[in-house]
GROMACS .gro file of N, CA and C in nm:
model
  345
    1UNK      N    1  14.578   8.342   7.933
    1UNK     CA    2  14.501   8.416   8.030
    1UNK      C    3  14.417   8.316   8.109
    2UNK      N    4  14.416   8.325   8.239
    2UNK     CA    5  14.334   8.238   8.320
    2UNK      C    6  14.239   8.319   8.402
    3UNK      N    7  14.125   8.262   8.432
    3UNK     CA    8  14.024   8.326   8.512
    3UNK      C    9  14.012   8.252   8.646
    4UNK      N   10  14.007   8.326   8.753
    4UNK     CA   11  13.985   8.266   8.882
    4UNK      C   12  13.835   8.275   8.912
    5UNK      N   13  13.774   8.166   8.952
    5UNK     CA   14  13.635   8.167   8.983
    5UNK      C   15  13.615   8.169   9.135
    6UNK      N   16  13.527   8.257   9.172
    6UNK     CA   17  13.497   8.265   9.318
    6UNK      C   18  13.392   8.155   9.349
    7UNK      N   19  13.425   8.067   9.436
    7UNK     CA   20  13.333   7.954   9.472
    7UNK      C   21  13.202   8.005   9.525
    8UNK      N   22  13.199   8.112   9.600
    8UNK     CA   23  13.075   8.161   9.658
    8UNK      C   24  12.984   8.220   9.549
    9UNK      N   25  13.042   8.284   9.450
    9UNK     CA   26  12.962   8.333   9.338
    9UNK      C   27  12.910   8.216   9.255
   10UNK      N   28  12.991   8.119   9.233
   10UNK     CA   29  12.949   8.001   9.160
   10UNK      C   30  12.838   7.928   9.235
   11UNK      N   31  12.855   7.923   9.366
   11UNK     CA   32  12.753   7.856   9.449
   11UNK      C   33  12.621   7.935   9.444
   12UNK      N   34  12.628   8.068   9.453
   12UNK     CA   35  12.505   8.149   9.443
   12UNK      C   36  12.435   8.133   9.312
   13UNK      N   37  12.509   8.121   9.206
   13UNK     CA   38  12.451   8.098   9.072
   13UNK      C   39  12.379   7.965   9.066
   14UNK      N   40  12.446   7.867   9.117
   14UNK     CA   41  12.379   7.737   9.124
   14UNK      C   42  12.252   7.743   9.208
   15UNK      N   43  12.260   7.807   9.321
   15UNK     CA   44  12.143   7.814   9.408
   15UNK      C   45  12.021   7.885   9.342
   16UNK      N   46  12.045   7.995   9.275
   16UNK     CA   47  11.938   8.070   9.216
   16UNK      C   48  11.880   7.993   9.097
   17UNK      N   49  11.959   7.909   9.038
   17UNK     CA   50  11.906   7.829   8.926
   17UNK      C   51  11.807   7.723   8.971
   18UNK      N   52  11.806   7.696   9.094
   18UNK     CA   53  11.714   7.596   9.152
   18UNK      C   54  11.584   7.660   9.208
   19UNK      N   55  11.579   7.793   9.208
   19UNK     CA   56  11.467   7.857   9.267
   19UNK      C   57  11.353   7.873   9.159
   20UNK      N   58  11.235   7.831   9.191
   20UNK     CA   59  11.125   7.845   9.089
   20UNK      C   60  11.099   7.987   9.055
   21UNK      N   61  11.057   8.015   8.932
   21UNK     CA   62  11.032   8.149   8.880
   21UNK      C   63  10.926   8.220   8.967
   22UNK      N   64  10.822   8.150   9.011
   22UNK     CA   65  10.719   8.214   9.089
   22UNK      C   66  10.781   8.270   9.218
   23UNK      N   67  10.870   8.196   9.278
   23UNK     CA   68  10.931   8.244   9.399
   23UNK      C   69  11.021   8.368   9.376
   24UNK      N   70  11.092   8.364   9.267
   24UNK     CA   71  11.177   8.485   9.235
   24UNK      C   72  11.091   8.603   9.205
   25UNK      N   73  10.983   8.586   9.132
   25UNK     CA   74  10.898   8.697   9.102
   25UNK      C   75  10.827   8.756   9.225
   26UNK      N   76  10.775   8.666   9.311
   26UNK     CA   77  10.708   8.718   9.429
   26UNK      C   78  10.813   8.775   9.530
   27UNK      N   79  10.928   8.723   9.538
   27UNK     CA   80  11.034   8.782   9.626
   27UNK      C   81  11.073   8.919   9.577
   28UNK      N   82  11.090   8.937   9.450
   28UNK     CA   83  11.122   9.068   9.396
   28UNK      C   84  11.009   9.164   9.419
   29UNK      N   85  10.884   9.124   9.402
   29UNK     CA   86  10.769   9.207   9.422
   29UNK      C   87  10.764   9.252   9.569
   30UNK      N   88  10.792   9.157   9.661
   30UNK     CA   89  10.788   9.195   9.806
   30UNK      C   90  10.896   9.297   9.836
   31UNK      N   91  11.015   9.283   9.778
   31UNK     CA   92  11.120   9.382   9.798
   31UNK      C   93  11.075   9.519   9.750
   32UNK      N   94  11.017   9.519   9.631
   32UNK     CA   95  10.970   9.652   9.576
   32UNK      C   96  10.862   9.706   9.667
   33UNK      N   97  10.768   9.623   9.714
   33UNK     CA   98  10.663   9.668   9.802
   33UNK      C   99  10.715   9.727   9.927
   34UNK      N  100  10.811   9.653   9.988
   34UNK     CA  101  10.870   9.703  10.115
   34UNK      C  102  10.939   9.841  10.101
   35UNK      N  103  11.015   9.849   9.997
   35UNK     CA  104  11.085   9.977   9.970
   35UNK      C  105  10.985  10.090   9.946
   36UNK      N  106  10.880  10.058   9.864
   36UNK     CA  107  10.782  10.164   9.833
   36UNK      C  108  10.701  10.200   9.959
   37UNK      N  109  10.676  10.107  10.048
   37UNK     CA  110  10.605  10.137  10.174
   37UNK      C  111  10.683  10.230  10.258
   38UNK      N  112  10.814  10.208  10.265
   38UNK     CA  113  10.903  10.295  10.346
   38UNK      C  114  10.902  10.434  10.287
   39UNK      N  115  10.921  10.439  10.155
   39UNK     CA  116  10.930  10.570  10.084
   39UNK      C  117  10.798  10.646  10.084
   40UNK      N  118  10.688  10.574  10.099
   40UNK     CA  119  10.559  10.634  10.106
   40UNK      C  120  10.518  10.686  10.242
   41UNK      N  121  10.607  10.651  10.342
   41UNK     CA  122  10.584  10.695  10.480
   41UNK      C  123  10.516  10.601  10.572
   42UNK      N  124  10.512  10.475  10.532
   42UNK     CA  125  10.440  10.370  10.608
   42UNK      C  126  10.533  10.296  10.705
   43UNK      N  127  10.653  10.349  10.729
   43UNK     CA  128  10.750  10.288  10.820
   43UNK      C  129  10.757  10.352  10.952
   44UNK      N  130  10.848  10.313  11.036
   44UNK     CA  131  10.863  10.363  11.172
   44UNK      C  132  10.898  10.514  11.179
   45UNK      N  133  10.967  10.564  11.083
   45UNK     CA  134  11.021  10.702  11.088
   45UNK      C  135  10.982  10.776  10.962
   46UNK      N  136  10.851  10.801  10.938
   46UNK     CA  137  10.811  10.861  10.810
   46UNK      C  138  10.868  11.001  10.785
   47UNK      N  139  10.893  11.079  10.892
   47UNK     CA  140  10.945  11.216  10.872
   47UNK      C  141  11.083  11.208  10.799
   48UNK      N  142  11.159  11.110  10.828
   48UNK     CA  143  11.294  11.094  10.772
   48UNK      C  144  11.304  10.997  10.654
   49UNK      N  145  11.201  10.920  10.634
   49UNK     CA  146  11.212  10.819  10.528
   49UNK      C  147  11.124  10.844  10.406
   50UNK      N  148  11.024  10.932  10.420
   50UNK     CA  149  10.932  10.951  10.308
   50UNK      C  150  11.005  11.021  10.191
   51UNK      N  151  10.981  10.970  10.072
   51UNK     CA  152  11.038  11.028   9.952
   51UNK      C  153  10.945  10.982   9.838
   52UNK      N  154  10.846  11.068   9.814
   52UNK     CA  155  10.739  11.023   9.718
   52UNK      C  156  10.789  11.012   9.572
   53UNK      N  157  10.897  11.083   9.538
   53UNK     CA  158  10.953  11.067   9.407
   53UNK      C  159  11.011  10.928   9.388
   54UNK      N  160  11.082  10.879   9.490
   54UNK     CA  161  11.132  10.743   9.487
   54UNK      C  162  11.020  10.640   9.497
   55UNK      N  163  10.920  10.669   9.582
   55UNK     CA  164  10.807  10.576   9.598
   55UNK      C  165  10.736  10.562   9.465
   56UNK      N  166  10.718  10.672   9.389
   56UNK     CA  167  10.647  10.664   9.261
   56UNK      C  168  10.722  10.569   9.168
   57UNK      N  169  10.854  10.579   9.157
   57UNK     CA  170  10.936  10.491   9.070
   57UNK      C  171  10.916  10.347   9.113
   58UNK      N  172  10.922  10.317   9.243
   58UNK     CA  173  10.913  10.180   9.295
   58UNK      C  174  10.769  10.122   9.264
   59UNK      N  175  10.670  10.203   9.284
   59UNK     CA  176  10.530  10.158   9.258
   59UNK      C  177  10.512  10.131   9.110
   60UNK      N  178  10.564  10.216   9.024
   60UNK     CA  179  10.550  10.192   8.883
   60UNK      C  180  10.619  10.066   8.846
   61UNK      N  181  10.742  10.042   8.896
   61UNK     CA  182  10.814   9.915   8.869
   61UNK      C  183  10.734   9.795   8.915
   62UNK      N  184  10.679   9.804   9.037
   62UNK     CA  185  10.600   9.699   9.093
   62UNK      C  186  10.478   9.673   9.009
   63UNK      N  187  10.410   9.779   8.963
   63UNK     CA  188  10.292   9.759   8.877
   63UNK      C  189  10.326   9.690   8.747
   64UNK      N  190  10.442   9.725   8.691
   64UNK     CA  191  10.483   9.657   8.568
   64UNK      C  192  10.508   9.511   8.593
   65UNK      N  193  10.578   9.480   8.705
   65UNK     CA  194  10.608   9.338   8.734
   65UNK      C  195  10.477   9.262   8.757
   66UNK      N  196  10.395   9.317   8.844
   66UNK     CA  197  10.271   9.246   8.884
   66UNK      C  198  10.184   9.227   8.757
   67UNK      N  199  10.166   9.331   8.681
   67UNK     CA  200  10.077   9.320   8.560
   67UNK      C  201  10.128   9.219   8.460
   68UNK      N  202  10.257   9.222   8.437
   68UNK     CA  203  10.309   9.130   8.335
   68UNK      C  204  10.325   8.989   8.385
   69UNK      N  205  10.352   8.968   8.512
   69UNK     CA  206  10.373   8.832   8.571
   69UNK      C  207  10.246   8.764   8.611
   70UNK      N  208  10.139   8.842   8.635
   70UNK     CA  209  10.015   8.777   8.691
   70UNK      C  210   9.964   8.653   8.607
   71UNK      N  211   9.960   8.663   8.478
   71UNK     CA  212   9.912   8.550   8.408
   71UNK      C  213  10.003   8.424   8.421
   72UNK      N  214  10.126   8.448   8.455
   72UNK     CA  215  10.223   8.342   8.464
   72UNK      C  216  10.237   8.276   8.599
   73UNK      N  217  10.201   8.354   8.706
   73UNK     CA  218  10.227   8.302   8.841
   73UNK      C  219  10.101   8.243   8.909
   74UNK      N  220   9.990   8.253   8.847
   74UNK     CA  221   9.872   8.194   8.900
   74UNK      C  222   9.793   8.295   8.992
   75UNK      N  223   9.667   8.270   8.999
   75UNK     CA  224   9.575   8.365   9.070
   75UNK      C  225   9.611   8.382   9.220
   76UNK      N  226   9.644   8.273   9.287
   76UNK     CA  227   9.673   8.279   9.426
   76UNK      C  228   9.783   8.376   9.458
   77UNK      N  229   9.893   8.370   9.381
   77UNK     CA  230  10.005   8.463   9.406
   77UNK      C  231   9.973   8.603   9.352
   78UNK      N  232   9.912   8.611   9.236
   78UNK     CA  233   9.886   8.739   9.172
   78UNK      C  234   9.787   8.821   9.252
   79UNK      N  235   9.685   8.759   9.312
   79UNK     CA  236   9.581   8.831   9.385
   79UNK      C  237   9.648   8.904   9.503
   80UNK      N  238   9.735   8.842   9.577
   80UNK     CA  239   9.793   8.906   9.693
   80UNK      C  240   9.886   9.018   9.651
   81UNK      N  241   9.957   9.001   9.541
   81UNK     CA  242  10.047   9.105   9.490
   81UNK      C  243   9.967   9.223   9.443
   82UNK      N  244   9.855   9.196   9.370
   82UNK     CA  245   9.769   9.307   9.329
   82UNK      C  246   9.713   9.383   9.448
   83UNK      N  247   9.667   9.313   9.551
   83UNK     CA  248   9.615   9.379   9.671
   83UNK      C  249   9.721   9.469   9.736
   84UNK      N  250   9.841   9.415   9.748
   84UNK     CA  251   9.952   9.497   9.805
   84UNK      C  252   9.983   9.619   9.724
   85UNK      N  253   9.982   9.605   9.595
   85UNK     CA  254  10.008   9.713   9.501
   85UNK      C  255   9.899   9.822   9.513
   86UNK      N  256   9.775   9.778   9.516
   86UNK     CA  257   9.664   9.871   9.532
   86UNK      C  258   9.676   9.946   9.666
   87UNK      N  259   9.711   9.878   9.770
   87UNK     CA  260   9.725   9.946   9.900
   87UNK      C  261   9.836  10.052   9.892
   88UNK      N  262   9.945  10.023   9.827
   88UNK     CA  263  10.052  10.119   9.812
   88UNK      C  264  10.010  10.237   9.726
   89UNK      N  265   9.934  10.212   9.618
   89UNK     CA  266   9.885  10.321   9.537
   89UNK      C  267   9.793  10.412   9.616
   90UNK      N  268   9.709  10.356   9.700
   90UNK     CA  269   9.618  10.438   9.777
   90UNK      C  270   9.700  10.515   9.887
   91UNK      N  271   9.797  10.446   9.946
   91UNK     CA  272   9.877  10.518  10.050
   91UNK      C  273   9.959  10.634   9.988
   92UNK      N  274  10.005  10.612   9.865
   92UNK     CA  275  10.072  10.717   9.794
   92UNK      C  276   9.980  10.836   9.772
   93UNK      N  277   9.859  10.810   9.732
   93UNK     CA  278   9.766  10.919   9.706
   93UNK      C  279   9.736  10.997   9.835
   94UNK      N  280   9.723  10.923   9.944
   94UNK     CA  281   9.699  10.988  10.078
   94UNK      C  282   9.819  11.068  10.124
   95UNK      N  283   9.939  11.023  10.096
   95UNK     CA  284  10.061  11.095  10.141
   95UNK      C  285  10.093  11.216  10.055
   96UNK      N  286  10.039  11.225   9.933
   96UNK     CA  287  10.069  11.335   9.845
   96UNK      C  288   9.995  11.463   9.891
   97UNK      N  289  10.066  11.570   9.893
   97UNK     CA  290  10.005  11.698   9.927
   97UNK      C  291   9.912  11.746   9.812
   98UNK      N  292   9.946  11.710   9.690
   98UNK     CA  293   9.862  11.738   9.574
   98UNK      C  294   9.844  11.607   9.502
   99UNK      N  295   9.743  11.533   9.537
   99UNK     CA  296   9.724  11.394   9.483
   99UNK      C  297   9.708  11.398   9.330
  100UNK      N  298   9.757  11.297   9.264
  100UNK     CA  299   9.739  11.277   9.123
  100UNK      C  300   9.586  11.254   9.096
  101UNK      N  301   9.542  11.295   8.978
  101UNK     CA  302   9.405  11.262   8.937
  101UNK      C  303   9.391  11.112   8.933
  102UNK      N  304   9.267  11.066   8.954
  102UNK     CA  305   9.242  10.924   8.943
  102UNK      C  306   9.279  10.877   8.807
  103UNK      N  307   9.358  10.769   8.801
  103UNK     CA  308   9.403  10.713   8.677
  103UNK      C  309   9.544  10.764   8.639
  104UNK      N  310   9.594  10.865   8.712
  104UNK     CA  311   9.724  10.925   8.683
  104UNK      C  312   9.827  10.893   8.788
  105UNK      N  313   9.790  10.826   8.893
  105UNK     CA  314   9.885  10.796   9.000
  105UNK      C  315   9.987  10.693   8.955
  106UNK      N  316  10.085  10.662   9.044
  106UNK     CA  317  10.191  10.571   9.004
  106UNK      C  318  10.136  10.431   8.971
  107UNK      N  319  10.168  10.385   8.850
  107UNK     CA  320  10.134  10.254   8.810
  107UNK      C  321   9.990  10.238   8.754
  108UNK      N  322   9.908  10.343   8.763
  108UNK     CA  323   9.772  10.334   8.719
  108UNK      C  324   9.752  10.318   8.573
  109UNK      N  325   9.854  10.362   8.494
  109UNK     CA  326   9.848  10.340   8.349
  109UNK      C  327   9.857  10.189   8.320
  110UNK      N  328   9.910  10.116   8.413
  110UNK     CA  329   9.924   9.968   8.396
  110UNK      C  330   9.815   9.890   8.467
  111UNK      N  331   9.760   9.943   8.578
  111UNK     CA  332   9.664   9.871   8.660
  111UNK      C  333   9.525   9.924   8.642
  112UNK      N  334   9.504  10.038   8.586
  112UNK     CA  335   9.378  10.104   8.581
  112UNK      C  336   9.362  10.191   8.701
  113UNK      N  337   9.259  10.277   8.701
  113UNK     CA  338   9.242  10.372   8.810
  113UNK      C  339   9.218  10.303   8.942
  114UNK      N  340   9.276  10.365   9.050
  114UNK     CA  341   9.265  10.318   9.183
  114UNK      C  342   9.202  10.430   9.264
  115UNK      N  343   9.092  10.402   9.331
  115UNK     CA  344   9.028  10.497   9.420
  115UNK      C  345   8.959  10.433   9.538
   0.00000   0.00000   0.00000
């Protein structure tokens, strides 16, 4: 049995192996933030893009990543990620027709209450 290797997949694997962990973590966080912002209604077409159930999931995932990675990525990176996360948590609260109680919003079990 022989296996054919795709050069582009092999190339991508080599490329990602050269990317520092801090860059991978921050890039992933930015993707989660962007998706959560759209789903929270902060994009160009909120009437068609808002989905608070999806936004909640994204914000919780972002909170987990930011909380667990912060000690590893340094204060400079962690501070801006925490600020972005907090902004999303507040935007979510504002977008909700029945806001969660303080401390019960998305990701607040990981970050503490946001108000």
